[in-house]
Amino acid sequence: MTERFDCYHCEGSLFGRKYVLREEQPYCVACFEDLFASTCEECGKLIGCDCKDLSYKDRHWHEACFHCSRCRGSLVDKPFAAREDQLLCTDCYSQEYSSRCQECKKAIMPGTRKMEYRGSSWHETCFVCHGCQLPIGTKSFIPKDGQNFCVPCYEEQHALQCVQCQKPITSGGVTYREQPWHKECFVCAACKKPLSGQRFTSRDEFAYCLGCFCDLYAKKCAGCANPISGLGGTKYISFEERQWHNDCFNCKKCSLSLVGRGFLTERDDILCPDCGKDI
């Protein structure tokens, strides 16, 4: 007795008929198309077993229906781009949507590498240094007056030279007495700590942090023996070549503040009139 060979779905005999295997099960063509065939996005008809099924992101087309939404040219075996569910050939896409190269003004085609900076785009081969005309690619660059320069060309043509080390300043920097410095070169003349962003003062054209300036040059308070910087509005009293912080200018005996008051002296001491009346 001959073994049966039937459609897995309708159980109709497949002897002498075309059939399709799916997951190792045979289906007649009619059942296969009813159950599994995709619907063409363009014409809305089933894509039968005798047709080539072209798919893109879970969407399907007949080979004859797979064309550009604008010019209607075939996209079979050609590069294309998708925009708002429409498929476009590269020419139509570039005319409608591609950014334009800032240098050559031509469209930057889909799939080609482009460089972007501050809202502008370039072909990779058009994004070149204004000085040496070599492609910048992914290397560092510096913009100036609407042009882009590689770092060596910028340093050679435009960068300020640090007054301390004589090397180019490519970013940041400090200006002191109308001269440019690297931040790391602008340091205290005594302790060599960086002064950028810190309070400092100068003497004989040298810059000092406040600590070093006070230690080296500030007068010492006759009361507490600490330096009187005189900086930042610090107030002090001066009398006969001696100086006091305002807070230290007090009567030696009763500690009354003598700022703005009369006082007497007894050798190195200062006294209020009451404490000094018995001198």
PDB file of N, CA and C in Angstrom, residues 8-78:
ATOM      1  N   TYR A   8      -0.140  19.391   5.074  1.00  0.00           N
ATOM      2  CA  TYR A   8      -0.222  19.376   6.531  1.00  0.00           C
ATOM      3  C   TYR A   8      -1.455  20.122   7.032  1.00  0.00           C
ATOM      4  N   HIS A   9      -1.980  21.088   6.248  1.00  0.00           N
ATOM      5  CA  HIS A   9      -3.129  21.888   6.681  1.00  0.00           C
ATOM      6  C   HIS A   9      -4.459  21.311   6.189  1.00  0.00           C
ATOM      7  N   CYS A  10      -4.615  21.166   4.867  1.00  0.00           N
ATOM      8  CA  CYS A  10      -5.909  20.724   4.333  1.00  0.00           C
ATOM      9  C   CYS A  10      -5.989  19.208   4.131  1.00  0.00           C
ATOM     10  N   GLU A  11      -4.836  18.550   4.301  1.00  0.00           N
ATOM     11  CA  GLU A  11      -4.737  17.100   4.177  1.00  0.00           C
ATOM     12  C   GLU A  11      -5.021  16.602   2.760  1.00  0.00           C
ATOM     13  N   GLY A  12      -5.039  17.515   1.781  1.00  0.00           N
ATOM     14  CA  GLY A  12      -5.177  17.103   0.387  1.00  0.00           C
ATOM     15  C   GLY A  12      -3.903  16.448  -0.089  1.00  0.00           C
ATOM     16  N   SER A  13      -4.026  15.498  -0.992  1.00  0.00           N
ATOM     17  CA  SER A  13      -2.869  14.768  -1.486  1.00  0.00           C
ATOM     18  C   SER A  13      -1.945  15.717  -2.264  1.00  0.00           C
ATOM     19  N   LEU A  14      -0.638  15.522  -2.060  1.00  0.00           N
ATOM     20  CA  LEU A  14       0.350  16.363  -2.732  1.00  0.00           C
ATOM     21  C   LEU A  14       1.038  15.614  -3.871  1.00  0.00           C
ATOM     22  N   PHE A  15       0.623  14.377  -4.133  1.00  0.00           N
ATOM     23  CA  PHE A  15       1.243  13.633  -5.230  1.00  0.00           C
ATOM     24  C   PHE A  15       0.975  14.347  -6.552  1.00  0.00           C
ATOM     25  N   GLY A  16       2.045  14.628  -7.279  1.00  0.00           N
ATOM     26  CA  GLY A  16       1.934  15.284  -8.578  1.00  0.00           C
ATOM     27  C   GLY A  16       1.641  16.771  -8.484  1.00  0.00           C
ATOM     28  N   ARG A  17       1.703  17.359  -7.273  1.00  0.00           N
ATOM     29  CA  ARG A  17       1.404  18.799  -7.110  1.00  0.00           C
ATOM     30  C   ARG A  17       2.611  19.516  -6.496  1.00  0.00           C
ATOM     31  N   LYS A  18       2.673  20.836  -6.737  1.00  0.00           N
ATOM     32  CA  LYS A  18       3.692  21.644  -6.091  1.00  0.00           C
ATOM     33  C   LYS A  18       3.366  21.783  -4.602  1.00  0.00           C
ATOM     34  N   TYR A  19       4.407  21.827  -3.805  1.00  0.00           N
ATOM     35  CA  TYR A  19       4.200  22.024  -2.371  1.00  0.00           C
ATOM     36  C   TYR A  19       5.396  22.797  -1.803  1.00  0.00           C
ATOM     37  N   VAL A  20       5.220  23.283  -0.574  1.00  0.00           N
ATOM     38  CA  VAL A  20       6.257  24.076   0.105  1.00  0.00           C
ATOM     39  C   VAL A  20       6.479  23.477   1.488  1.00  0.00           C
ATOM     40  N   LEU A  21       7.738  23.309   1.863  1.00  0.00           N
ATOM     41  CA  LEU A  21       8.063  22.822   3.200  1.00  0.00           C
ATOM     42  C   LEU A  21       8.217  24.010   4.157  1.00  0.00           C
ATOM     43  N   ARG A  22       7.587  23.889   5.281  1.00  0.00           N
ATOM     44  CA  ARG A  22       7.776  24.901   6.331  1.00  0.00           C
ATOM     45  C   ARG A  22       7.898  24.154   7.659  1.00  0.00           C
ATOM     46  N   GLU A  23       9.014  24.365   8.335  1.00  0.00           N
ATOM     47  CA  GLU A  23       9.308  23.665   9.566  1.00  0.00           C
ATOM     48  C   GLU A  23       9.131  22.157   9.378  1.00  0.00           C
ATOM     49  N   GLU A  24       9.650  21.693   8.222  1.00  0.00           N
ATOM     50  CA  GLU A  24       9.679  20.276   7.869  1.00  0.00           C
ATOM     51  C   GLU A  24       8.290  19.682   7.608  1.00  0.00           C
ATOM     52  N   GLN A  25       7.275  20.545   7.483  1.00  0.00           N
ATOM     53  CA  GLN A  25       5.929  20.075   7.166  1.00  0.00           C
ATOM     54  C   GLN A  25       5.559  20.539   5.756  1.00  0.00           C
ATOM     55  N   PRO A  26       4.950  19.667   4.947  1.00  0.00           N
ATOM     56  CA  PRO A  26       4.578  20.044   3.578  1.00  0.00           C
ATOM     57  C   PRO A  26       3.205  20.742   3.533  1.00  0.00           C
ATOM     58  N   TYR A  27       3.140  21.780   2.693  1.00  0.00           N
ATOM     59  CA  TYR A  27       1.879  22.503   2.495  1.00  0.00           C
ATOM     60  C   TYR A  27       1.636  22.622   0.994  1.00  0.00           C
ATOM     61  N   CYS A  28       0.378  22.487   0.590  1.00  0.00           N
ATOM     62  CA  CYS A  28       0.069  22.807  -0.794  1.00  0.00           C
ATOM     63  C   CYS A  28       0.237  24.308  -0.977  1.00  0.00           C
ATOM     64  N   VAL A  29       0.403  24.740  -2.214  1.00  0.00           N
ATOM     65  CA  VAL A  29       0.672  26.158  -2.486  1.00  0.00           C
ATOM     66  C   VAL A  29      -0.453  27.037  -1.969  1.00  0.00           C
ATOM     67  N   ALA A  30      -1.700  26.625  -2.174  1.00  0.00           N
ATOM     68  CA  ALA A  30      -2.842  27.445  -1.742  1.00  0.00           C
ATOM     69  C   ALA A  30      -2.845  27.631  -0.235  1.00  0.00           C
ATOM     70  N   CYS A  31      -2.626  26.563   0.521  1.00  0.00           N
ATOM     71  CA  CYS A  31      -2.625  26.664   1.985  1.00  0.00           C
ATOM     72  C   CYS A  31      -1.431  27.498   2.466  1.00  0.00           C
ATOM     73  N   PHE A  32      -0.284  27.273   1.844  1.00  0.00           N
ATOM     74  CA  PHE A  32       0.895  28.023   2.265  1.00  0.00           C
ATOM     75  C   PHE A  32       0.688  29.524   2.088  1.00  0.00           C
ATOM     76  N   GLU A  33       0.136  29.917   0.945  1.00  0.00           N
ATOM     77  CA  GLU A  33      -0.065  31.341   0.687  1.00  0.00           C
ATOM     78  C   GLU A  33      -1.125  31.932   1.608  1.00  0.00           C
ATOM     79  N   ASP A  34      -2.186  31.151   1.878  1.00  0.00           N
ATOM     80  CA  ASP A  34      -3.222  31.639   2.803  1.00  0.00           C
ATOM     81  C   ASP A  34      -2.672  31.810   4.213  1.00  0.00           C
ATOM     82  N   LEU A  35      -1.810  30.891   4.626  1.00  0.00           N
ATOM     83  CA  LEU A  35      -1.334  30.898   6.009  1.00  0.00           C
ATOM     84  C   LEU A  35      -0.097  31.769   6.223  1.00  0.00           C
ATOM     85  N   PHE A  36       0.805  31.793   5.265  1.00  0.00           N
ATOM     86  CA  PHE A  36       2.127  32.362   5.547  1.00  0.00           C
ATOM     87  C   PHE A  36       2.587  33.462   4.593  1.00  0.00           C
ATOM     88  N   ALA A  37       1.984  33.607   3.457  1.00  0.00           N
ATOM     89  CA  ALA A  37       2.481  34.590   2.495  1.00  0.00           C
ATOM     90  C   ALA A  37       2.306  36.013   3.027  1.00  0.00           C
ATOM     91  N   SER A  38       3.292  36.848   2.731  1.00  0.00           N
ATOM     92  CA  SER A  38       3.244  38.262   3.146  1.00  0.00           C
ATOM     93  C   SER A  38       2.431  39.076   2.154  1.00  0.00           C
ATOM     94  N   THR A  39       1.933  40.213   2.638  1.00  0.00           N
ATOM     95  CA  THR A  39       1.176  41.128   1.776  1.00  0.00           C
ATOM     96  C   THR A  39       2.102  42.238   1.314  1.00  0.00           C
ATOM     97  N   CYS A  40       2.093  42.538   0.047  1.00  0.00           N
ATOM     98  CA  CYS A  40       2.952  43.579  -0.523  1.00  0.00           C
ATOM     99  C   CYS A  40       2.523  44.954  -0.030  1.00  0.00           C
ATOM    100  N   GLU A  41       3.496  45.738   0.436  1.00  0.00           N
ATOM    101  CA  GLU A  41       3.231  47.092   0.934  1.00  0.00           C
ATOM    102  C   GLU A  41       2.712  48.017  -0.157  1.00  0.00           C
ATOM    103  N   GLU A  42       3.112  47.753  -1.389  1.00  0.00           N
ATOM    104  CA  GLU A  42       2.767  48.659  -2.481  1.00  0.00           C
ATOM    105  C   GLU A  42       1.398  48.351  -3.079  1.00  0.00           C
ATOM    106  N   CYS A  43       1.178  47.093  -3.497  1.00  0.00           N
ATOM    107  CA  CYS A  43      -0.057  46.774  -4.211  1.00  0.00           C
ATOM    108  C   CYS A  43      -1.117  46.121  -3.334  1.00  0.00           C
ATOM    109  N   GLY A  44      -0.737  45.691  -2.133  1.00  0.00           N
ATOM    110  CA  GLY A  44      -1.703  45.103  -1.218  1.00  0.00           C
ATOM    111  C   GLY A  44      -2.057  43.660  -1.515  1.00  0.00           C
ATOM    112  N   LYS A  45      -1.401  43.036  -2.498  1.00  0.00           N
ATOM    113  CA  LYS A  45      -1.692  41.649  -2.850  1.00  0.00           C
ATOM    114  C   LYS A  45      -0.701  40.716  -2.168  1.00  0.00           C
ATOM    115  N   LEU A  46      -1.104  39.445  -2.073  1.00  0.00           N
ATOM    116  CA  LEU A  46      -0.219  38.456  -1.490  1.00  0.00           C
ATOM    117  C   LEU A  46       1.001  38.244  -2.381  1.00  0.00           C
ATOM    118  N   ILE A  47       2.125  37.982  -1.740  1.00  0.00           N
ATOM    119  CA  ILE A  47       3.347  37.672  -2.471  1.00  0.00           C
ATOM    120  C   ILE A  47       3.424  36.153  -2.548  1.00  0.00           C
ATOM    121  N   GLY A  48       3.067  35.603  -3.699  1.00  0.00           N
ATOM    122  CA  GLY A  48       2.944  34.162  -3.848  1.00  0.00           C
ATOM    123  C   GLY A  48       4.270  33.440  -3.854  1.00  0.00           C
ATOM    124  N   CYS A  49       4.171  32.111  -3.849  1.00  0.00           N
ATOM    125  CA  CYS A  49       5.373  31.283  -3.807  1.00  0.00           C
ATOM    126  C   CYS A  49       6.228  31.441  -5.052  1.00  0.00           C
ATOM    127  N   ASP A  50       5.592  31.800  -6.167  1.00  0.00           N
ATOM    128  CA  ASP A  50       6.337  31.935  -7.415  1.00  0.00           C
ATOM    129  C   ASP A  50       6.922  33.339  -7.590  1.00  0.00           C
ATOM    130  N   CYS A  51       6.767  34.211  -6.549  1.00  0.00           N
ATOM    131  CA  CYS A  51       7.284  35.585  -6.613  1.00  0.00           C
ATOM    132  C   CYS A  51       8.419  35.760  -5.612  1.00  0.00           C
ATOM    133  N   LYS A  52       9.311  36.653  -5.909  1.00  0.00           N
ATOM    134  CA  LYS A  52      10.399  36.982  -4.993  1.00  0.00           C
ATOM    135  C   LYS A  52       9.896  37.958  -3.937  1.00  0.00           C
ATOM    136  N   ASP A  53      10.107  37.637  -2.683  1.00  0.00           N
ATOM    137  CA  ASP A  53       9.647  38.474  -1.554  1.00  0.00           C
ATOM    138  C   ASP A  53      10.827  39.318  -1.062  1.00  0.00           C
ATOM    139  N   LEU A  54      10.721  40.626  -1.272  1.00  0.00           N
ATOM    140  CA  LEU A  54      11.758  41.544  -0.782  1.00  0.00           C
ATOM    141  C   LEU A  54      11.262  42.184   0.512  1.00  0.00           C
ATOM    142  N   SER A  55      12.073  42.148   1.553  1.00  0.00           N
ATOM    143  CA  SER A  55      11.633  42.651   2.856  1.00  0.00           C
ATOM    144  C   SER A  55      12.612  43.678   3.415  1.00  0.00           C
ATOM    145  N   TYR A  56      12.062  44.607   4.211  1.00  0.00           N
ATOM    146  CA  TYR A  56      12.856  45.632   4.894  1.00  0.00           C
ATOM    147  C   TYR A  56      12.096  46.025   6.157  1.00  0.00           C
ATOM    148  N   LYS A  57      12.711  45.747   7.313  1.00  0.00           N
ATOM    149  CA  LYS A  57      12.127  46.077   8.611  1.00  0.00           C
ATOM    150  C   LYS A  57      10.684  45.573   8.729  1.00  0.00           C
ATOM    151  N   ASP A  58      10.520  44.275   8.509  1.00  0.00           N
ATOM    152  CA  ASP A  58       9.223  43.592   8.653  1.00  0.00           C
ATOM    153  C   ASP A  58       8.175  44.070   7.651  1.00  0.00           C
ATOM    154  N   ARG A  59       8.590  44.720   6.601  1.00  0.00           N
ATOM    155  CA  ARG A  59       7.690  45.097   5.520  1.00  0.00           C
ATOM    156  C   ARG A  59       8.105  44.325   4.272  1.00  0.00           C
ATOM    157  N   HIS A  60       7.137  44.042   3.384  1.00  0.00           N
ATOM    158  CA  HIS A  60       7.405  43.165   2.253  1.00  0.00           C
ATOM    159  C   HIS A  60       6.881  43.774   0.954  1.00  0.00           C
ATOM    160  N   TRP A  61       7.570  43.448  -0.144  1.00  0.00           N
ATOM    161  CA  TRP A  61       7.196  43.942  -1.465  1.00  0.00           C
ATOM    162  C   TRP A  61       7.408  42.842  -2.510  1.00  0.00           C
ATOM    163  N   HIS A  62       6.570  42.894  -3.572  1.00  0.00           N
ATOM    164  CA  HIS A  62       6.920  42.160  -4.779  1.00  0.00           C
ATOM    165  C   HIS A  62       8.165  42.814  -5.372  1.00  0.00           C
ATOM    166  N   GLU A  63       8.926  42.056  -6.100  1.00  0.00           N
ATOM    167  CA  GLU A  63      10.128  42.610  -6.733  1.00  0.00           C
ATOM    168  C   GLU A  63       9.771  43.782  -7.643  1.00  0.00           C
ATOM    169  N   ALA A  64       8.661  43.668  -8.367  1.00  0.00           N
ATOM    170  CA  ALA A  64       8.254  44.741  -9.287  1.00  0.00           C
ATOM    171  C   ALA A  64       7.697  45.955  -8.557  1.00  0.00           C
ATOM    172  N   CYS A  65       7.304  45.762  -7.294  1.00  0.00           N
ATOM    173  CA  CYS A  65       6.728  46.876  -6.527  1.00  0.00           C
ATOM    174  C   CYS A  65       7.757  47.587  -5.648  1.00  0.00           C
ATOM    175  N   PHE A  66       8.971  47.079  -5.622  1.00  0.00           N
ATOM    176  CA  PHE A  66      10.002  47.634  -4.745  1.00  0.00           C
ATOM    177  C   PHE A  66      10.714  48.766  -5.474  1.00  0.00           C
ATOM    178  N   HIS A  67      10.127  49.990  -5.379  1.00  0.00           N
ATOM    179  CA  HIS A  67      10.696  51.129  -6.111  1.00  0.00           C
ATOM    180  C   HIS A  67      10.680  52.386  -5.261  1.00  0.00           C
ATOM    181  N   CYS A  68      11.380  53.406  -5.732  1.00  0.00           N
ATOM    182  CA  CYS A  68      11.482  54.696  -5.031  1.00  0.00           C
ATOM    183  C   CYS A  68      10.115  55.381  -4.995  1.00  0.00           C
ATOM    184  N   SER A  69       9.762  55.939  -3.851  1.00  0.00           N
ATOM    185  CA  SER A  69       8.451  56.584  -3.700  1.00  0.00           C
ATOM    186  C   SER A  69       8.346  57.882  -4.484  1.00  0.00           C
ATOM    187  N   ARG A  70       9.478  58.456  -4.881  1.00  0.00           N
ATOM    188  CA  ARG A  70       9.438  59.724  -5.615  1.00  0.00           C
ATOM    189  C   ARG A  70       9.579  59.496  -7.123  1.00  0.00           C
ATOM    190  N   CYS A  71      10.683  58.929  -7.553  1.00  0.00           N
ATOM    191  CA  CYS A  71      10.948  58.811  -8.990  1.00  0.00           C
ATOM    192  C   CYS A  71      10.448  57.494  -9.579  1.00  0.00           C
ATOM    193  N   ARG A  72      10.008  56.584  -8.715  1.00  0.00           N
ATOM    194  CA  ARG A  72       9.457  55.286  -9.100  1.00  0.00           C
ATOM    195  C   ARG A  72      10.499  54.355  -9.704  1.00  0.00           C
ATOM    196  N   GLY A  73      11.752  54.699  -9.619  1.00  0.00           N
ATOM    197  CA  GLY A  73      12.801  53.816 -10.119  1.00  0.00           C
ATOM    198  C   GLY A  73      12.961  52.605  -9.220  1.00  0.00           C
ATOM    199  N   SER A  74      13.335  51.479  -9.812  1.00  0.00           N
ATOM    200  CA  SER A  74      13.490  50.239  -9.057  1.00  0.00           C
ATOM    201  C   SER A  74      14.619  50.368  -8.033  1.00  0.00           C
ATOM    202  N   LEU A  75      14.367  49.796  -6.835  1.00  0.00           N
ATOM    203  CA  LEU A  75      15.388  49.790  -5.780  1.00  0.00           C
ATOM    204  C   LEU A  75      16.022  48.417  -5.610  1.00  0.00           C
ATOM    205  N   VAL A  76      15.667  47.479  -6.490  1.00  0.00           N
ATOM    206  CA  VAL A  76      16.209  46.119  -6.381  1.00  0.00           C
ATOM    207  C   VAL A  76      17.723  46.158  -6.570  1.00  0.00           C
ATOM    208  N   ASP A  77      18.440  45.606  -5.592  1.00  0.00           N
ATOM    209  CA  ASP A  77      19.906  45.539  -5.620  1.00  0.00           C
ATOM    210  C   ASP A  77      20.560  46.916  -5.677  1.00  0.00           C
ATOM    211  N   LYS A  78      19.863  47.948  -5.189  1.00  0.00           N
ATOM    212  CA  LYS A  78      20.424  49.298  -5.174  1.00  0.00           C
ATOM    213  C   LYS A  78      20.357  49.870  -3.752  1.00  0.00           C
TER     214      LYS A  78
END
